[in-house]
Amino acid sequence: MGGNDDSRIRYDTKTMPSSFISILIAVKSGTGALVPLLAFLGLYALAMKLAGLKSVENAHEESIWAATWVPATDARPALLLTGSLDETVKLWRPDELVLEGTNTGHCLGVVSVAAHPSGVIAASASLDSFVRVFDVDTNATISTLEAPPSEVWQMQFDPKGTILAVAGGGSASVKLWDTATWQLVATLSVPRPEGSKPSSEKSGSSKFVLSVAWSSDGRRLACGSMDGTISIFDVARAKFLHHLEGHSMPVRSLVYSPVDTRVLFTASDDAHVHMYDAEGKSLLGAMSGHASWVLSVDVSPDGSALATGSSDRTVRLWDLSMRAAVQTMSNHTDQVWGVAFRPPGGTGVRAGRLVSVSDDKSISLYDYSGR
Amino acid sequence: MAYVYIPVQNSEEEVRVALDQLPRDASDILDILKAEQAPLDLWLIIAREYFKQGKTEQFRQILEEGSSPEIDEYYADVRYERIAILNALGAYYSYLGKIETKQREKEDHFILATQYYNKASRIDMHEPSTWVGKGQLLLAKGDIEQASAAFKIVLDGDRDNVPALLGQACVQFNRGRFSDSLDLYKRALQVYPNCPAAVRLGIGLCRYKLSQFEKARQAFQRVLQLDPENVEALVALGIMDLHTNETDGIQKGMENMQKAFEIYPYCAVALNYLANHFFFTGQHFLVEQLTETALAVTNHGPMKAHSYYNLARSYHSKGDYEKAGLYYMASVKEINKPHEFVLPYYGLGQVQLKLGDFKSSLSNFEKVLEIYPENCESLKAVGHIYVQLGQTEKALEILRKATRIDPRDAQAFLELGELLISSDAGAALDAFRTARGLLKKGGEEVPVDLLNNIGVLHFERGEFELAEQTFKEALGAGIWLAIMDGKIHNSHEDMQFFQQLDGDGTSVELSWDKVTTVFNLARLLEQLHDTEKASLLYRLILYKYPDYVDAYLRLAAIAKARNNIQLSIELIGDALKVDDKCPNALSMLGNLELKSDDWLKAKNTFRLASNATDGKDSYATLSLGNWNYFAAVRSEKRGSKLEATHLEKAKELYTKVLVQCPANLYAANGAGVVLAEKGHFDVSKDIFTQVQEAATGSIFVQMPDVWINLAHVYFAQGHFALAVKMYQNCLRKFYYNTDTQVLLYLARTHYEAEQWQDCKRTLLRAIHLAPSNYTLRFDAGVAMQKFSASTLQKTKRTADEVRSTVAELKNAVRIFSQLSAASSQNFHGFDERKIETHVGYCKHLLDAAKVHCEAAEREEQQNRQRLEVARQVSLAEDARRKAEEQRKFQLERRKQEDELKQVMQQEEHFERIKEQWRSSMPAPKRKDRSQAEDEDGGHSEKKRRRSGKKRKNDKGSKSRYDMDESEAEMMDDHEEMENEDATNMNDQEVETNEMNDHNGVGADNPQDFLVAAGLEDSDAEDEAVPSSTMNRRKWAWSDSDDDQPVERQPVASPNRENSTELPDSDGEIRESNKLNKDADVDDEDDD
């Protein structure tokens, strides 16, 4: 199954029903029906695939732990933002991955980076629990956020760009920061699941929140924790809705489908990627194939493919209609901490791009061709 | 109508006796004969007539009367007739003896016969017919040589004596000299062309034996022309027909046999052949009847052997091995030499093999091999027996021979492959593949189990794609294909899924012979990390065969790997419902209980597992050993006595496993750990190294523990670089760099090697991997603090260094403060006071650092100034020197060129100035010492002073180092301190004096903190009795989490993770064994 890069035309009628289902789901939810429909009507015949474009060895002096795309602005194309154990955050210009700038100012490793949908500002966070919000083009510090004793893990701006959600680690909560005032506006606490002992020794870390994801309509927020539970919040009411069960190991990354606001993809240390109906609380499917922890997951802009990065040093591309890995990239030599599809938009940039960053200090850029 | 006329004595009259109306009572005739004193030839005629009519009693009566002493007396001159009577009696008794089956009576008959012949000889030594009779008797007795001598006597007298010729021919035939025999028969025929058909029979047999089959056939046919009812000829022809091996021939042969049987139902040969025929047509009832008759009618050893063989074979094929064995045995008993008839040995061997009597079986097969050394079936059987007897080498040799002799025998390759599985997987695979190729070539269906075994071997060699192909080939079409192709998904972890499929009309079939392969395929998918499909396959197995415990265990293992302990325990529960004594399930349950910290339960479960197998299950014993080891090193208050007891117990258990199974890597590893725990590092290092080597062969054995343990040993022995390498390799090789515990070991090693930055980086990585482990943060804080402290102690440091130290200290303070804040929320189990101490200490260091920083900056400033001054001075000096040189040079040149260049003087002057200006630019920086010294007089004095201070400080700094150690010890273990504290305390005594001295220095001296931190851990100090075992201290590292409640799992266990691996591989081996057995059964039946 490895290294499957055949570009044969696949028109397999037997797999059609499942894509039909995804159309139905899409139609039902009323959004994004177009893409799978198009896919179904013809483009379906093309196999999706990744092709390596460029790799930068020693892009950082140490392990690279975070990567995200800064959306294009009128003045420039989308940029790549990476954060590393070497305490720096770097900006790169595709496709040649030219280094645009190096931001210092963090102590201890940089664990996550996030970009505002406008592409103007971005945030980076390090192990010392500071979040630095800065202007992408000038590197001017806009604000420094901290909410002790809560530490900082994954962050994400909401689709409209009004709130920055920050996974608050041991505080068992997600902190929401207003992007206009940079004030803490809400703390979404993860409740303990009913029936668990109130204060056993271990429970302190059990709801340790590692990861956050916004739904594409910005109404829902999901967060993943060390013990594998996923919590769904209604953002408008700042209310916890329910847990999603299925993982029992840390969920370090999750992402909502861009075409269906109900569908959530989660990556866990249990080497699985799960696909949930986040509203209906049900597990739609589980995908296995990675040999070790799945550290990062991202969904392609058309919603038809997933990319995952794993401790097993590989990047995998998953065809959601087949629920199977269609390609495995093995160019990294150490854990792959981040994968990110470039968001669509920007002048003259139509081609799909995926980037991956790794403990091996390198960045890899791939061409992604969907169906 | 034939009549005999008995002359009436003293008259011309005769009594007419109708030969077919002889009176029933021979006495009537005898009375007449005696009364009329009839000539003796009449007696003979009448007796013979009786004999012809089957009235042997009367025959005997007349002849006995005719040879009585009275007759001898009365007919004293009638020699020939008397002899004839005696000979007739002799022949009669010879015949009786020949057909008699009971040995005793046989003897008696022969004795009587001998007596009659001897009596005849006494009458006339030279009567040839007597000799012929004697010869026949001797032949019947099997005394061929003497028989030959007897016939020779006759033939010497009359070389055309037909009976003697026939007798001698018979002798030669029995001697195996067939052409001589043939000559004799021919002569007999020439002498007496009208001789009975039997003579031609003899010719036919000789020709047959001489392989002149056409002539033999002619002879037999001639016999039948003469005597259409000649059974022997019929049988002989039948045999010849049967041996043509053509359908026609066989049919004709059988017809002949049948005819023979109808004519004479007691011909053993015909019976045997018929029985043989019916054996093949499967009419076992007939076989038994025929052979029993054959046995009853013949006395001829080889013939009986055949009959017994037929019987045995019949029972054998019916599966009645006991009876078959008995008859084979009877058959073998009838055979003098195996050369004559080897088949029963083969059959007996097979039956004995089946009944488990390997030794006897072996000897029988070996007899077969003596005669047919290249008989593949026997070779295979012998090979198989050697396997059963555990003589693998011999078995291999035999089977290799078998495959060499017949490279087309798929079965032999199959056996060879099965044998090689354990010793040489590669060769086994080759053998299996050859077998598969042969079967395919022969158009036979390749058995599922063969393909399964090939698949497993590929699997074990890591050739996963080949393995998958093979398994798929073995399975053929079925629901598994849909699962493999991802066309069936299941998001629910229950069996209803398949019921649903069943209900939907999808066929959910799984035949029993394919279960193993499905299981193996699932195992393969697991290995390829395609756990979802693997789970589905396991569930498919369970849906069809709910008793398949291994599938439950694998599902449990998958759940366990995903940390779903609850589900895992439930699945084990299901498995235990099937078999509540299943040692694998119990062991795994114990392991899970250990994982969820349920120590007592775990111990009980392991005990149960151990009991379930009478202590023969190494895994359970091993687990108990591990349990004891953990118990020894886990208790926070180390009762040394308890610890020793547990260690001893652990050692005992490991040793027990090693005795049972000397190749048990895990037990060896455990033993190594116990040894290391006791400080025998060299021995334990050897053990670990060997285990490591052994473990690198198989894909199923993953033993990171031994790497870790080796690294621990290196660490304990102070080989930090080696330890680092080993930890890093281990992380990379086994954990995809994800194991924080090993990272912690690595950090600790860096710490010990004073590689602070590496230590810090490693800890940061660990934090990134295990964000909720606050201990790591604490440790990172300590590392930074230590780094700062050590930088500040350095005599020479740049302002940059100091600045980075300050930054580091700030980080440390932040980390500690965060921990402190977090501890109020009860995130982790640190003592807040301890953290406060660290914060205080760091802040203090920070203050100190500020001073240092200022000092360093000042110094740097001064240095810079000094350098600047020096540079300028040197520049000036340089310029001066250059100018000087230039001048000198110019002077010389001028001297030389004075006369020549005077005119150009003016111009040169100008040049000189230009040159000077230019050369001053790149003046090499050379310090002029004296100058600098002068310039820096005050400085050097300061330096000297400071170095003095430094020397004093040395002690202080040492104690400070120790103090740091004590800090570090918090990160590790109380134990850690034992050694250091010993020196620490001594130092502290010295120090108290120094402290006064240095009070003035104030900021430079963190003693108060030192005391605070030092006293912090009063336990440690109490224990700080001159440290007995430095080794142990370091070793104890292996569960360094004693005071870290967050991470109490005994991770450095010598045996972790093997829990899943061990039962698997067991399971698998068992699988293939099962198959082996199946194959054996098949084996028995072909003949």
PDB file of N, CA and C in Angstrom, chain A residues 62-63 65 107 128-130 146 151 153 170 201 208 210 226 248-249 252 270 272 274 283 286 288-293 311-313 333-335 337, chain B residues 487 489 491 528-532 561-564 732 736-738 760-761 764-765 767-769 771-772 774 777 811 814-815 818 821 825 827 1045:
ATOM      1  N   GLU A  62      16.562  23.592  15.380  1.00  0.00           N
ATOM      2  CA  GLU A  62      16.082  22.485  16.205  1.00  0.00           C
ATOM      3  C   GLU A  62      14.783  21.950  15.601  1.00  0.00           C
ATOM      4  N   SER A  63      14.227  20.971  16.284  1.00  0.00           N
ATOM      5  CA  SER A  63      12.961  20.391  15.849  1.00  0.00           C
ATOM      6  C   SER A  63      11.921  21.461  15.524  1.00  0.00           C
ATOM      7  N   TRP A  65       8.081  22.274  15.416  1.00  0.00           N
ATOM      8  CA  TRP A  65       6.936  21.714  16.128  1.00  0.00           C
ATOM      9  C   TRP A  65       5.591  22.227  15.614  1.00  0.00           C
ATOM     10  N   CYS A 107      10.811  32.144  24.725  1.00  0.00           N
ATOM     11  CA  CYS A 107      11.713  31.322  25.512  1.00  0.00           C
ATOM     12  C   CYS A 107      11.163  29.909  25.499  1.00  0.00           C
ATOM     13  N   ASP A 128       6.798  28.274  27.577  1.00  0.00           N
ATOM     14  CA  ASP A 128       6.745  29.096  28.785  1.00  0.00           C
ATOM     15  C   ASP A 128       5.366  29.729  28.971  1.00  0.00           C
ATOM     16  N   SER A 129       4.403  29.321  28.110  1.00  0.00           N
ATOM     17  CA  SER A 129       2.996  29.697  28.262  1.00  0.00           C
ATOM     18  C   SER A 129       2.671  31.138  27.898  1.00  0.00           C
ATOM     19  N   PHE A 130       3.569  31.753  27.143  1.00  0.00           N
ATOM     20  CA  PHE A 130       3.238  33.071  26.609  1.00  0.00           C
ATOM     21  C   PHE A 130       2.729  32.924  25.186  1.00  0.00           C
ATOM     22  N   GLU A 146      -1.179  35.938  28.406  1.00  0.00           N
ATOM     23  CA  GLU A 146      -0.978  34.794  29.290  1.00  0.00           C
ATOM     24  C   GLU A 146      -2.147  34.723  30.266  1.00  0.00           C
ATOM     25  N   GLU A 151      -1.399  26.803  30.917  1.00  0.00           N
ATOM     26  CA  GLU A 151      -0.362  26.904  29.898  1.00  0.00           C
ATOM     27  C   GLU A 151      -1.034  26.946  28.529  1.00  0.00           C
ATOM     28  N   TRP A 153      -1.283  25.470  24.586  1.00  0.00           N
ATOM     29  CA  TRP A 153      -0.949  24.477  23.569  1.00  0.00           C
ATOM     30  C   TRP A 153      -1.494  24.972  22.243  1.00  0.00           C
ATOM     31  N   GLY A 170      -3.370  22.118  31.389  1.00  0.00           N
ATOM     32  CA  GLY A 170      -3.784  21.591  32.688  1.00  0.00           C
ATOM     33  C   GLY A 170      -4.972  22.324  33.305  1.00  0.00           C
ATOM     34  N   GLU A 201      -6.037  10.733  41.894  1.00  0.00           N
ATOM     35  CA  GLU A 201      -4.718  11.318  41.718  1.00  0.00           C
ATOM     36  C   GLU A 201      -4.471  11.697  40.258  1.00  0.00           C
ATOM     37  N   PHE A 208      -6.561  17.358  30.507  1.00  0.00           N
ATOM     38  CA  PHE A 208      -5.543  18.277  30.008  1.00  0.00           C
ATOM     39  C   PHE A 208      -5.837  18.591  28.534  1.00  0.00           C
ATOM     40  N   LEU A 210      -5.260  19.813  24.887  1.00  0.00           N
ATOM     41  CA  LEU A 210      -4.113  19.919  23.997  1.00  0.00           C
ATOM     42  C   LEU A 210      -4.411  20.650  22.704  1.00  0.00           C
ATOM     43  N   MET A 226      -5.728  15.008  26.785  1.00  0.00           N
ATOM     44  CA  MET A 226      -4.736  13.956  26.980  1.00  0.00           C
ATOM     45  C   MET A 226      -5.372  12.585  27.068  1.00  0.00           C
ATOM     46  N   SER A 248      -8.556   6.828  23.474  1.00  0.00           N
ATOM     47  CA  SER A 248      -8.152   6.735  24.879  1.00  0.00           C
ATOM     48  C   SER A 248      -6.742   7.244  25.080  1.00  0.00           C
ATOM     49  N   MET A 249      -6.216   7.866  24.053  1.00  0.00           N
ATOM     50  CA  MET A 249      -4.876   8.423  24.171  1.00  0.00           C
ATOM     51  C   MET A 249      -4.939   9.866  23.683  1.00  0.00           C
ATOM     52  N   ARG A 252      -3.938  15.180  19.782  1.00  0.00           N
ATOM     53  CA  ARG A 252      -3.062  16.342  19.640  1.00  0.00           C
ATOM     54  C   ARG A 252      -3.499  17.263  18.529  1.00  0.00           C
ATOM     55  N   ASP A 270      -3.182   7.066  19.592  1.00  0.00           N
ATOM     56  CA  ASP A 270      -3.503   5.654  19.389  1.00  0.00           C
ATOM     57  C   ASP A 270      -3.339   5.236  17.932  1.00  0.00           C
ATOM     58  N   HIS A 272      -4.686   6.254  15.322  1.00  0.00           N
ATOM     59  CA  HIS A 272      -5.888   6.272  14.501  1.00  0.00           C
ATOM     60  C   HIS A 272      -6.324   7.695  14.177  1.00  0.00           C
ATOM     61  N   HIS A 274      -9.941   9.473  13.570  1.00  0.00           N
ATOM     62  CA  HIS A 274     -11.371   9.217  13.660  1.00  0.00           C
ATOM     63  C   HIS A 274     -12.136  10.294  12.910  1.00  0.00           C
ATOM     64  N   LEU A 283     -19.403   8.090  15.986  1.00  0.00           N
ATOM     65  CA  LEU A 283     -18.155   7.832  15.277  1.00  0.00           C
ATOM     66  C   LEU A 283     -18.511   7.341  13.880  1.00  0.00           C
ATOM     67  N   ALA A 286     -13.176   4.972  11.532  1.00  0.00           N
ATOM     68  CA  ALA A 286     -11.840   5.028  12.108  1.00  0.00           C
ATOM     69  C   ALA A 286     -10.858   4.587  11.045  1.00  0.00           C
ATOM     70  N   SER A 288      -6.967   3.496  10.248  1.00  0.00           N
ATOM     71  CA  SER A 288      -5.689   3.104  10.835  1.00  0.00           C
ATOM     72  C   SER A 288      -4.669   2.916   9.735  1.00  0.00           C
ATOM     73  N   GLY A 289      -3.444   2.942  10.105  1.00  0.00           N
ATOM     74  CA  GLY A 289      -2.380   2.788   9.120  1.00  0.00           C
ATOM     75  C   GLY A 289      -1.061   3.344   9.627  1.00  0.00           C
ATOM     76  N   HIS A 290      -1.139   4.371  10.425  1.00  0.00           N
ATOM     77  CA  HIS A 290       0.104   4.896  10.997  1.00  0.00           C
ATOM     78  C   HIS A 290       0.630   3.913  12.037  1.00  0.00           C
ATOM     79  N   ALA A 291       1.950   3.888  12.129  1.00  0.00           N
ATOM     80  CA  ALA A 291       2.574   2.936  13.036  1.00  0.00           C
ATOM     81  C   ALA A 291       2.738   3.519  14.423  1.00  0.00           C
ATOM     82  N   SER A 292       2.557   4.803  14.550  1.00  0.00           N
ATOM     83  CA  SER A 292       2.753   5.417  15.859  1.00  0.00           C
ATOM     84  C   SER A 292       1.775   6.576  16.002  1.00  0.00           C
ATOM     85  N   TRP A 293       2.051   7.444  16.937  1.00  0.00           N
ATOM     86  CA  TRP A 293       1.138   8.552  17.213  1.00  0.00           C
ATOM     87  C   TRP A 293       0.824   9.354  15.954  1.00  0.00           C
ATOM     88  N   SER A 311       4.340  10.278  14.268  1.00  0.00           N
ATOM     89  CA  SER A 311       5.630   9.939  14.844  1.00  0.00           C
ATOM     90  C   SER A 311       6.353   8.887  14.022  1.00  0.00           C
ATOM     91  N   ASP A 312       5.590   8.161  13.214  1.00  0.00           N
ATOM     92  CA  ASP A 312       6.247   7.131  12.399  1.00  0.00           C
ATOM     93  C   ASP A 312       6.995   7.723  11.215  1.00  0.00           C
ATOM     94  N   ARG A 313       7.196   9.028  11.228  1.00  0.00           N
ATOM     95  CA  ARG A 313       8.014   9.767  10.267  1.00  0.00           C
ATOM     96  C   ARG A 313       7.352   9.912   8.904  1.00  0.00           C
ATOM     97  N   THR A 333      12.730  12.229   8.387  1.00  0.00           N
ATOM     98  CA  THR A 333      13.502  11.212   9.095  1.00  0.00           C
ATOM     99  C   THR A 333      13.180  11.209  10.583  1.00  0.00           C
ATOM    100  N   ASP A 334      12.223  12.008  10.981  1.00  0.00           N
ATOM    101  CA  ASP A 334      11.825  11.995  12.389  1.00  0.00           C
ATOM    102  C   ASP A 334      10.348  12.379  12.458  1.00  0.00           C
ATOM    103  N   GLN A 335       9.834  12.471  13.667  1.00  0.00           N
ATOM    104  CA  GLN A 335       8.407  12.713  13.851  1.00  0.00           C
ATOM    105  C   GLN A 335       7.921  13.930  13.055  1.00  0.00           C
ATOM    106  N   TRP A 337       5.506  16.758  13.008  1.00  0.00           N
ATOM    107  CA  TRP A 337       4.651  17.432  14.009  1.00  0.00           C
ATOM    108  C   TRP A 337       3.519  18.238  13.402  1.00  0.00           C
TER     109      TRP A 337
ATOM    110  N   LYS B 487     -14.254  -2.056   1.537  1.00  0.00           N
ATOM    111  CA  LYS B 487     -15.622  -1.824   1.082  1.00  0.00           C
ATOM    112  C   LYS B 487     -16.621  -2.021   2.216  1.00  0.00           C
ATOM    113  N   HIS B 489     -17.000  -1.060   6.132  1.00  0.00           N
ATOM    114  CA  HIS B 489     -16.444  -0.374   7.302  1.00  0.00           C
ATOM    115  C   HIS B 489     -17.333  -0.684   8.480  1.00  0.00           C
ATOM    116  N   SER B 491     -18.023   1.051  12.269  1.00  0.00           N
ATOM    117  CA  SER B 491     -17.628   2.028  13.274  1.00  0.00           C
ATOM    118  C   SER B 491     -18.052   1.552  14.647  1.00  0.00           C
ATOM    119  N   LEU B 528       0.941  -4.322   9.958  1.00  0.00           N
ATOM    120  CA  LEU B 528       0.999  -3.216   9.001  1.00  0.00           C
ATOM    121  C   LEU B 528       0.236  -2.003   9.531  1.00  0.00           C
ATOM    122  N   HIS B 529      -0.184  -2.071  10.762  1.00  0.00           N
ATOM    123  CA  HIS B 529      -0.880  -0.984  11.458  1.00  0.00           C
ATOM    124  C   HIS B 529      -2.273  -0.735  10.900  1.00  0.00           C
ATOM    125  N   ASP B 530      -2.777  -1.700  10.132  1.00  0.00           N
ATOM    126  CA  ASP B 530      -4.123  -1.523   9.633  1.00  0.00           C
ATOM    127  C   ASP B 530      -5.085  -2.152  10.642  1.00  0.00           C
ATOM    128  N   THR B 531      -5.090  -1.565  11.810  1.00  0.00           N
ATOM    129  CA  THR B 531      -5.788  -2.162  12.934  1.00  0.00           C
ATOM    130  C   THR B 531      -7.277  -2.283  12.716  1.00  0.00           C
ATOM    131  N   GLU B 532      -7.828  -1.328  11.986  1.00  0.00           N
ATOM    132  CA  GLU B 532      -9.283  -1.356  11.804  1.00  0.00           C
ATOM    133  C   GLU B 532      -9.707  -2.626  11.083  1.00  0.00           C
ATOM    134  N   ALA B 561      -3.422  -1.443  23.243  1.00  0.00           N
ATOM    135  CA  ALA B 561      -2.476  -0.564  22.566  1.00  0.00           C
ATOM    136  C   ALA B 561      -3.080   0.828  22.380  1.00  0.00           C
ATOM    137  N   ARG B 562      -4.392   0.869  22.261  1.00  0.00           N
ATOM    138  CA  ARG B 562      -5.039   2.178  22.133  1.00  0.00           C
ATOM    139  C   ARG B 562      -5.419   2.735  23.494  1.00  0.00           C
ATOM    140  N   ASN B 563      -4.913   2.073  24.527  1.00  0.00           N
ATOM    141  CA  ASN B 563      -5.105   2.549  25.896  1.00  0.00           C
ATOM    142  C   ASN B 563      -6.562   2.448  26.348  1.00  0.00           C
ATOM    143  N   ASN B 564      -7.338   1.652  25.656  1.00  0.00           N
ATOM    144  CA  ASN B 564      -8.716   1.464  26.072  1.00  0.00           C
ATOM    145  C   ASN B 564      -8.780   0.270  27.019  1.00  0.00           C
ATOM    146  N   ARG B 732      14.767   5.721  19.044  1.00  0.00           N
ATOM    147  CA  ARG B 732      14.539   5.774  17.613  1.00  0.00           C
ATOM    148  C   ARG B 732      14.032   4.435  17.089  1.00  0.00           C
ATOM    149  N   TYR B 736       9.767   5.405  18.039  1.00  0.00           N
ATOM    150  CA  TYR B 736       9.573   6.550  17.143  1.00  0.00           C
ATOM    151  C   TYR B 736       9.819   7.846  17.907  1.00  0.00           C
ATOM    152  N   ASN B 737      10.787   7.792  18.812  1.00  0.00           N
ATOM    153  CA  ASN B 737      11.157   8.973  19.618  1.00  0.00           C
ATOM    154  C   ASN B 737       9.998   9.522  20.438  1.00  0.00           C
ATOM    155  N   THR B 738       9.052   8.683  20.819  1.00  0.00           N
ATOM    156  CA  THR B 738       7.903   9.228  21.529  1.00  0.00           C
ATOM    157  C   THR B 738       7.893   8.915  23.021  1.00  0.00           C
ATOM    158  N   LYS B 760      18.474  20.207  28.948  1.00  0.00           N
ATOM    159  CA  LYS B 760      17.287  21.057  28.884  1.00  0.00           C
ATOM    160  C   LYS B 760      16.481  20.766  27.629  1.00  0.00           C
ATOM    161  N   ARG B 761      17.174  20.666  26.487  1.00  0.00           N
ATOM    162  CA  ARG B 761      16.487  20.384  25.227  1.00  0.00           C
ATOM    163  C   ARG B 761      15.718  19.072  25.318  1.00  0.00           C
ATOM    164  N   LEU B 764      12.694  19.542  27.302  1.00  0.00           N
ATOM    165  CA  LEU B 764      11.658  20.295  26.589  1.00  0.00           C
ATOM    166  C   LEU B 764      10.941  19.394  25.587  1.00  0.00           C
ATOM    167  N   ARG B 765      11.731  18.563  24.903  1.00  0.00           N
ATOM    168  CA  ARG B 765      11.108  17.601  24.002  1.00  0.00           C
ATOM    169  C   ARG B 765      10.133  16.705  24.768  1.00  0.00           C
ATOM    170  N   ILE B 767       8.575  17.366  27.483  1.00  0.00           N
ATOM    171  CA  ILE B 767       7.374  18.124  27.869  1.00  0.00           C
ATOM    172  C   ILE B 767       6.437  18.227  26.678  1.00  0.00           C
ATOM    173  N   HIS B 768       7.037  18.477  25.527  1.00  0.00           N
ATOM    174  CA  HIS B 768       6.218  18.598  24.328  1.00  0.00           C
ATOM    175  C   HIS B 768       5.460  17.307  24.049  1.00  0.00           C
ATOM    176  N   LEU B 769       6.126  16.189  24.325  1.00  0.00           N
ATOM    177  CA  LEU B 769       5.480  14.895  24.089  1.00  0.00           C
ATOM    178  C   LEU B 769       4.468  14.558  25.165  1.00  0.00           C
ATOM    179  N   PRO B 771       2.697  16.687  27.664  1.00  0.00           N
ATOM    180  CA  PRO B 771       2.449  18.023  28.232  1.00  0.00           C
ATOM    181  C   PRO B 771       1.911  17.985  29.651  1.00  0.00           C
ATOM    182  N   SER B 772       1.214  16.921  29.980  1.00  0.00           N
ATOM    183  CA  SER B 772       0.575  16.932  31.297  1.00  0.00           C
ATOM    184  C   SER B 772       1.494  16.402  32.380  1.00  0.00           C
ATOM    185  N   TYR B 774       3.910  17.229  34.725  1.00  0.00           N
ATOM    186  CA  TYR B 774       4.521  18.419  35.313  1.00  0.00           C
ATOM    187  C   TYR B 774       5.889  18.149  35.902  1.00  0.00           C
ATOM    188  N   ARG B 777       8.490  19.414  33.788  1.00  0.00           N
ATOM    189  CA  ARG B 777       8.704  20.857  33.882  1.00  0.00           C
ATOM    190  C   ARG B 777       9.597  21.184  35.070  1.00  0.00           C
ATOM    191  N   ASN B 811      13.610  31.961  33.095  1.00  0.00           N
ATOM    192  CA  ASN B 811      12.759  30.847  32.662  1.00  0.00           C
ATOM    193  C   ASN B 811      12.500  29.880  33.804  1.00  0.00           C
ATOM    194  N   ARG B 814      10.135  31.232  36.118  1.00  0.00           N
ATOM    195  CA  ARG B 814       8.786  31.187  35.576  1.00  0.00           C
ATOM    196  C   ARG B 814       8.209  29.787  35.675  1.00  0.00           C
ATOM    197  N   ILE B 815       9.039  28.845  35.330  1.00  0.00           N
ATOM    198  CA  ILE B 815       8.554  27.468  35.398  1.00  0.00           C
ATOM    199  C   ILE B 815       8.168  27.101  36.819  1.00  0.00           C
ATOM    200  N   GLN B 818       5.060  28.874  37.864  1.00  0.00           N
ATOM    201  CA  GLN B 818       3.876  28.273  37.262  1.00  0.00           C
ATOM    202  C   GLN B 818       3.492  26.996  37.976  1.00  0.00           C
ATOM    203  N   ALA B 821       1.918  27.858  41.122  1.00  0.00           N
ATOM    204  CA  ALA B 821       0.538  28.296  40.948  1.00  0.00           C
ATOM    205  C   ALA B 821      -0.352  27.110  40.638  1.00  0.00           C
ATOM    206  N   GLN B 825      -3.810  24.447  42.392  1.00  0.00           N
ATOM    207  CA  GLN B 825      -5.002  23.882  41.771  1.00  0.00           C
ATOM    208  C   GLN B 825      -4.947  22.362  41.750  1.00  0.00           C
ATOM    209  N   PHE B 827      -2.868  20.284  40.363  1.00  0.00           N
ATOM    210  CA  PHE B 827      -2.600  19.605  39.098  1.00  0.00           C
ATOM    211  C   PHE B 827      -1.674  18.416  39.279  1.00  0.00           C
ATOM    212  N   PRO B1045       4.316  11.245  42.067  1.00  0.00           N
ATOM    213  CA  PRO B1045       3.083  10.476  42.022  1.00  0.00           C
ATOM    214  C   PRO B1045       2.424  10.485  40.653  1.00  0.00           C
TER     215      PRO B1045
END
